[in-house]
Amino acid sequence: MLQCTILILASYIDMTMDPRILEKVVPMAHIFIDGEAGTTGLQIRERLARMPQIQVLSIDPARRKDPEAKRELMAQADLVVLCLHDEASIESVAMIDSLPGRKPRIVDASTAHRCHPDWVFGFPELAADQLNAVRQAQRVANPGCYATGAIAILRPLIDAQLLPSDFPVCLPSVSGYSGGGRTMIEDYEAGKAPLFELYALGLKHKHIPEIMRYTGLTRRPLFVPSVGNFRQGMLVQLPLHLDALPGQPKAADLHEALKAHYAASQAAGGWVSVEPATENLKLDAMALNDTNKLEIRVFANEEARQAVVVARLDNLGKGASGAAVQNIELMLGL
C-alpha cells in the first residue's frame, strides 16, 4: 500500500511539472505585461516565471508598437500589468475599456491612477480592510517606491493620533539609482553620475499626492529624495521632535503604535514588519534587496527627546515589482 501511494504521488508530481497537465488540475492564469522590457516589467516577469500557475503572454518584439497586437493579447489575458509612463498607461486602460465582453483585471505600476477614486491602492498592509479590497479589485494602482515607505510610517502614527494630520512633516529619503528614473539609471550605468545626488528640489515630486491621500496628511510634507551610487535599496526617514507632538510621547509609544497597526497584517502573511532599533545604530539601505519585505524601526535619543522613524525596503521589490506580484497573487487568489 505504501509503495502504491508513493508511486501515485510521484506520478502526480511528474504530471504537475508539465504546464499542459497542470492547467487541467489548476486553471492557468494568463498575464500580459504591457511594457515588459522596462526595469519594473522585467523584474515582474522574472518573479512570475517562478510561479507555475501563471503563463505570461509576450508580444512579438517586431509588433511591440502595433496597437492591434497589444489589443489581441489584452483580450486573451486574465490580468494586464501596466509598466508604462502615465500617458501610455491611460491609453492602455482606454484600450482595455474598448474590448468587447469580459475585460482583464489591471495592475498599474505608473503614477496615473494612484489617487483615482475608482482604483484600489495596492498596499495590502495599509489598513484592516485593504487586503480584501485588493483581492476583490478589478483595478489596482501599485504604490510608488518612496511613497510606500512614507505611507507605511505615517499612516499608523496618524491613525493612533500620535501625529496630527496637519503636522509639518519632513521625509529625507535615499534610493539606489534604479529608483531615480530612466535618465539617472542611464547616467549611473554609463559612469557619468555623482556618487550621491539630491534631486526633485523644486519640491514637486510626483509621490506627494499619494502620500497625502493615503496617510491622511492635510499639510504638504517636505519630501527630499536622493540617490546613491548603488543599484537598489531604499531608506525613508521621518525625523521627529517628540516634545512637539501632542501628549509628548516616548519613542516606545511610536514603536508600539506601529507594531499594533501591522500585527494583523503580519499574522495574515503581510510583508511589513516593525523591528527594534539595530544594536550598532546603523542601517544598510541594501539589506532587503531582492525581497518584498519592508521593515520599520524607531531610533531615538530620549534625553534629547528626538526620534527618527525609518522604513527600509527594496525600491524594486516592495517598492515596485514585488508589490505588483503580491497584488497579482491576491487578485488571482494564488
XYZ file of C-alpha atoms in Angstrom:
334
model
C 0.000 0.000 0.000
C 2.802 2.431 0.930
C 4.659 1.663 -2.309
C 1.467 2.239 -4.302
C 0.872 5.574 -2.569
C 4.435 6.696 -3.291
C 4.090 5.754 -6.958
C 0.813 7.662 -7.283
C 2.324 10.724 -5.565
C 5.427 10.580 -7.772
C 3.227 10.297 -10.857
C 1.181 13.313 -9.743
C 4.317 15.379 -9.154
C 5.634 14.434 -12.611
C 2.323 15.412 -14.181
C 2.194 18.784 -12.473
C 5.640 19.644 -13.765
C 4.066 19.712 -17.244
C 2.221 23.073 -17.662
C -0.330 21.484 -20.032
C -1.364 18.931 -17.390
C -1.070 21.460 -14.570
C -3.594 23.687 -16.345
C -6.123 20.852 -16.230
C -5.583 20.450 -12.480
C -5.240 24.144 -11.562
C -6.590 26.741 -14.043
C -3.708 28.691 -15.551
C -3.853 32.492 -15.199
C -2.772 34.384 -18.296
C -0.991 37.694 -17.710
C 0.142 40.297 -20.227
C 2.806 42.783 -19.104
C 2.413 45.949 -21.150
C 5.932 47.363 -21.020
C 7.767 44.195 -20.039
C 11.090 45.468 -21.421
C 11.489 48.149 -18.713
C 13.142 47.709 -15.310
C 9.904 47.012 -13.416
C 8.405 44.892 -16.201
C 11.471 42.673 -16.433
C 11.502 42.075 -12.679
C 7.776 41.293 -12.614
C 8.296 38.816 -15.442
C 11.179 37.145 -13.569
C 9.065 36.759 -10.440
C 6.054 35.425 -12.347
C 8.257 32.922 -14.177
C 8.753 31.101 -10.856
C 5.001 30.589 -10.485
C 3.681 27.508 -12.339
C 0.070 28.729 -12.096
C 0.827 31.697 -14.359
C 1.523 31.972 -18.063
C 2.928 35.285 -19.247
C 1.738 36.363 -22.689
C 4.561 38.108 -24.548
C 4.229 40.390 -27.511
C 6.285 39.739 -30.617
C 9.166 42.284 -30.425
C 8.563 43.161 -34.069
C 4.962 44.155 -33.189
C 5.669 45.905 -29.901
C 4.359 49.238 -31.223
C 1.396 47.667 -33.028
C -1.808 48.565 -31.119
C -3.696 45.636 -32.649
C -1.096 43.141 -31.419
C -1.394 44.608 -27.940
C -5.195 44.506 -28.108
C -5.138 40.814 -29.085
C -3.026 39.890 -26.051
C -5.126 42.006 -23.700
C -8.233 40.179 -24.899
C -6.611 36.825 -24.018
C -5.354 37.908 -20.599
C -6.963 37.412 -17.199
C -4.886 40.293 -15.887
C -2.830 43.056 -17.508
C 0.129 44.709 -15.776
C 0.958 48.225 -16.972
C 4.649 49.171 -16.714
C 4.431 52.364 -18.716
C 4.644 56.137 -18.467
C 1.447 57.767 -17.210
C 0.140 58.829 -20.610
C 0.740 55.391 -22.102
C -0.967 53.731 -19.119
C -4.034 55.889 -19.600
C -4.096 54.916 -23.297
C -3.790 51.206 -22.433
C -6.657 51.434 -19.933
C -8.789 53.052 -22.636
C -7.876 50.165 -24.958
C -8.956 47.639 -22.308
C -12.213 49.534 -21.804
C -12.905 49.236 -25.524
C -12.572 45.434 -25.553
C -15.860 43.577 -26.118
C -17.175 41.213 -23.463
C -15.072 40.169 -20.482
C -12.245 42.538 -19.651
C -8.990 41.666 -17.865
C -8.204 42.973 -14.420
C -5.407 45.551 -14.211
C -2.401 46.326 -12.036
C -0.953 49.720 -12.994
C 2.642 50.402 -11.907
C 2.574 54.010 -13.151
C 1.546 57.135 -11.240
C -1.519 57.646 -13.432
C -4.226 56.065 -11.240
C -2.780 56.089 -7.708
C -5.158 58.777 -6.492
C -8.102 57.817 -8.704
C -11.223 57.058 -6.635
C -12.190 54.090 -8.848
C -8.863 52.318 -8.345
C -7.772 50.367 -5.262
C -4.417 51.369 -3.816
C -2.152 48.335 -3.915
C -0.697 48.435 -0.415
C -2.451 45.487 1.274
C -0.942 46.314 4.686
C -2.318 49.870 4.653
C -5.378 49.240 6.845
C -7.563 46.417 8.137
C -9.787 46.250 5.036
C -7.140 46.888 2.393
C -6.116 43.280 1.784
C -9.684 42.259 0.927
C -10.102 45.384 -1.173
C -7.095 44.336 -3.283
C -8.387 40.753 -3.555
C -11.726 41.915 -4.927
C -10.454 44.774 -7.082
C -10.752 44.917 -10.832
C -8.158 47.695 -10.977
C -5.230 48.170 -8.618
C -2.776 51.066 -8.630
C 0.645 49.926 -7.472
C 2.181 52.385 -4.971
C 5.313 54.386 -5.689
C 8.554 53.247 -4.041
C 9.222 56.259 -1.813
C 5.506 56.601 -1.150
C 5.342 53.022 0.120
C 7.934 53.765 2.809
C 6.431 57.126 3.740
C 2.855 55.805 3.956
C 3.990 52.758 5.943
C 5.485 55.068 8.576
C 2.937 57.867 8.664
C -0.438 56.137 8.416
C -0.174 54.199 11.721
C 1.030 57.246 13.662
C -1.782 59.412 12.322
C -4.370 56.677 12.934
C -3.104 56.347 16.521
C -3.351 60.156 16.935
C 0.315 60.381 17.873
C 0.971 62.558 14.831
C -1.563 65.263 13.872
C -2.668 65.243 10.246
C -1.534 68.869 9.877
C 1.901 68.251 11.432
C 4.857 69.732 9.469
C 6.459 66.516 8.239
C 9.888 66.179 6.648
C 10.820 62.987 4.749
C 14.518 62.820 3.788
C 14.991 59.661 1.717
C 17.597 57.807 -0.313
C 17.283 55.189 -3.043
C 19.554 53.184 -5.265
C 19.851 54.743 -8.702
C 17.235 52.362 -10.164
C 14.627 54.357 -8.219
C 15.568 57.665 -9.842
C 14.087 57.196 -13.304
C 15.472 56.372 -16.744
C 17.865 59.334 -17.078
C 19.516 58.630 -13.727
C 19.756 54.911 -14.491
C 21.458 55.649 -17.808
C 23.865 58.156 -16.218
C 24.878 55.813 -13.406
C 25.308 52.822 -15.687
C 27.439 54.954 -18.018
C 29.575 56.112 -15.062
C 28.570 59.756 -15.556
C 26.592 60.373 -12.354
C 27.863 61.618 -8.966
C 28.266 59.251 -6.012
C 25.363 60.921 -4.217
C 22.767 63.317 -5.535
C 19.755 65.202 -4.194
C 17.018 65.685 -6.759
C 13.445 66.985 -7.189
C 14.487 70.080 -5.247
C 11.607 72.003 -6.773
C 9.654 70.155 -4.042
C 7.012 68.929 -6.500
C 7.752 65.210 -6.541
C 5.031 63.023 -8.103
C 4.745 60.843 -4.953
C 3.477 63.686 -2.746
C -0.239 63.429 -3.740
C -0.429 59.694 -2.927
C 1.490 60.193 0.323
C -1.069 62.770 1.425
C -4.088 60.789 0.218
C -3.226 57.503 1.915
C -1.753 58.847 5.148
C -4.401 61.451 5.875
C -1.893 64.311 5.938
C -3.557 67.651 5.331
C -0.325 69.663 5.273
C 2.019 69.044 2.353
C 5.094 67.129 3.567
C 8.604 68.296 2.794
C 9.838 65.324 0.772
C 13.554 65.355 -0.119
C 14.633 62.350 -2.243
C 18.182 61.427 -3.164
C 20.066 58.670 -4.984
C 23.270 56.909 -4.040
C 25.794 55.041 -6.114
C 24.218 51.608 -5.643
C 21.652 49.847 -7.808
C 18.746 49.212 -5.444
C 17.643 49.606 -1.843
C 15.818 52.418 -0.053
C 15.545 54.263 3.263
C 12.679 56.678 4.018
C 13.074 58.732 7.204
C 10.689 60.668 9.440
C 12.648 62.847 11.944
C 10.602 63.994 14.958
C 10.965 66.307 17.943
C 8.958 64.261 20.443
C 8.087 67.285 22.599
C 6.436 68.907 19.562
C 3.912 66.064 19.323
C 0.610 66.092 21.239
C 0.982 64.302 24.553
C 4.769 64.333 24.159
C 5.038 60.569 23.510
C 8.132 58.472 24.018
C 9.846 56.600 21.218
C 8.443 53.393 22.694
C 4.913 54.744 22.142
C 5.680 55.220 18.439
C 7.097 51.699 18.210
C 4.054 50.157 19.902
C 1.604 52.070 17.687
C 3.420 50.884 14.574
C 3.595 47.320 15.861
C -0.121 47.281 16.713
C -1.043 48.660 13.291
C 0.744 45.848 11.440
C 0.028 42.978 13.846
C -2.996 41.643 11.943
C -1.254 42.071 8.600
C 1.778 40.126 9.786
C -0.467 37.364 11.091
C -2.065 37.146 7.628
C 1.297 36.925 5.853
C 1.864 40.619 5.154
C 5.329 41.836 4.293
C 5.608 44.868 6.606
C 7.271 44.303 9.983
C 8.199 46.563 12.895
C 11.655 45.777 14.244
C 13.726 47.036 17.183
C 16.472 49.585 16.580
C 19.719 47.992 15.418
C 22.367 47.464 18.107
C 25.023 49.385 16.164
C 22.580 52.215 15.372
C 23.293 51.838 11.659
C 21.023 50.809 8.791
C 22.150 49.319 5.478
C 19.893 50.522 2.659
C 20.569 47.384 0.606
C 19.884 44.696 3.233
C 16.395 43.829 1.873
C 17.310 43.768 -1.807
C 15.562 41.108 -3.903
C 12.851 40.623 -1.273
C 9.341 42.004 -0.830
C 9.996 42.939 2.793
C 9.535 46.365 4.355
C 10.970 46.958 7.843
C 10.174 49.873 10.136
C 12.371 50.944 13.065
C 12.295 53.760 15.602
C 15.665 55.200 16.613
C 15.701 57.709 19.463
C 17.615 59.865 21.900
C 15.131 60.142 24.780
C 17.370 62.521 26.715
C 17.208 64.964 23.814
C 13.561 63.999 23.076
C 14.336 63.264 19.449
C 13.444 60.293 17.266
C 13.667 59.174 13.662
C 11.351 56.541 12.221
C 12.895 54.701 9.261
C 11.350 52.453 6.632
C 13.726 50.152 4.759
C 12.730 48.357 1.564
C 13.927 47.335 -1.872
C 12.724 50.034 -4.254
C 12.451 47.334 -6.941
C 10.782 44.875 -4.534
C 8.096 46.161 -2.165
C 8.575 49.493 -3.919
C 7.729 48.173 -7.398
C 7.771 44.663 -8.893
C 7.492 42.745 -5.616
C 4.428 44.747 -4.635
C 2.905 44.214 -8.079
C 3.340 40.438 -7.840
C 1.922 40.473 -4.292
C -1.156 42.266 -5.633
C -1.424 39.878 -8.593
C -1.363 36.882 -6.238
C -4.127 38.386 -4.116
C -6.283 39.344 -7.094
C -5.984 35.888 -8.665
C -6.348 34.012 -5.388
C -2.951 32.324 -5.717
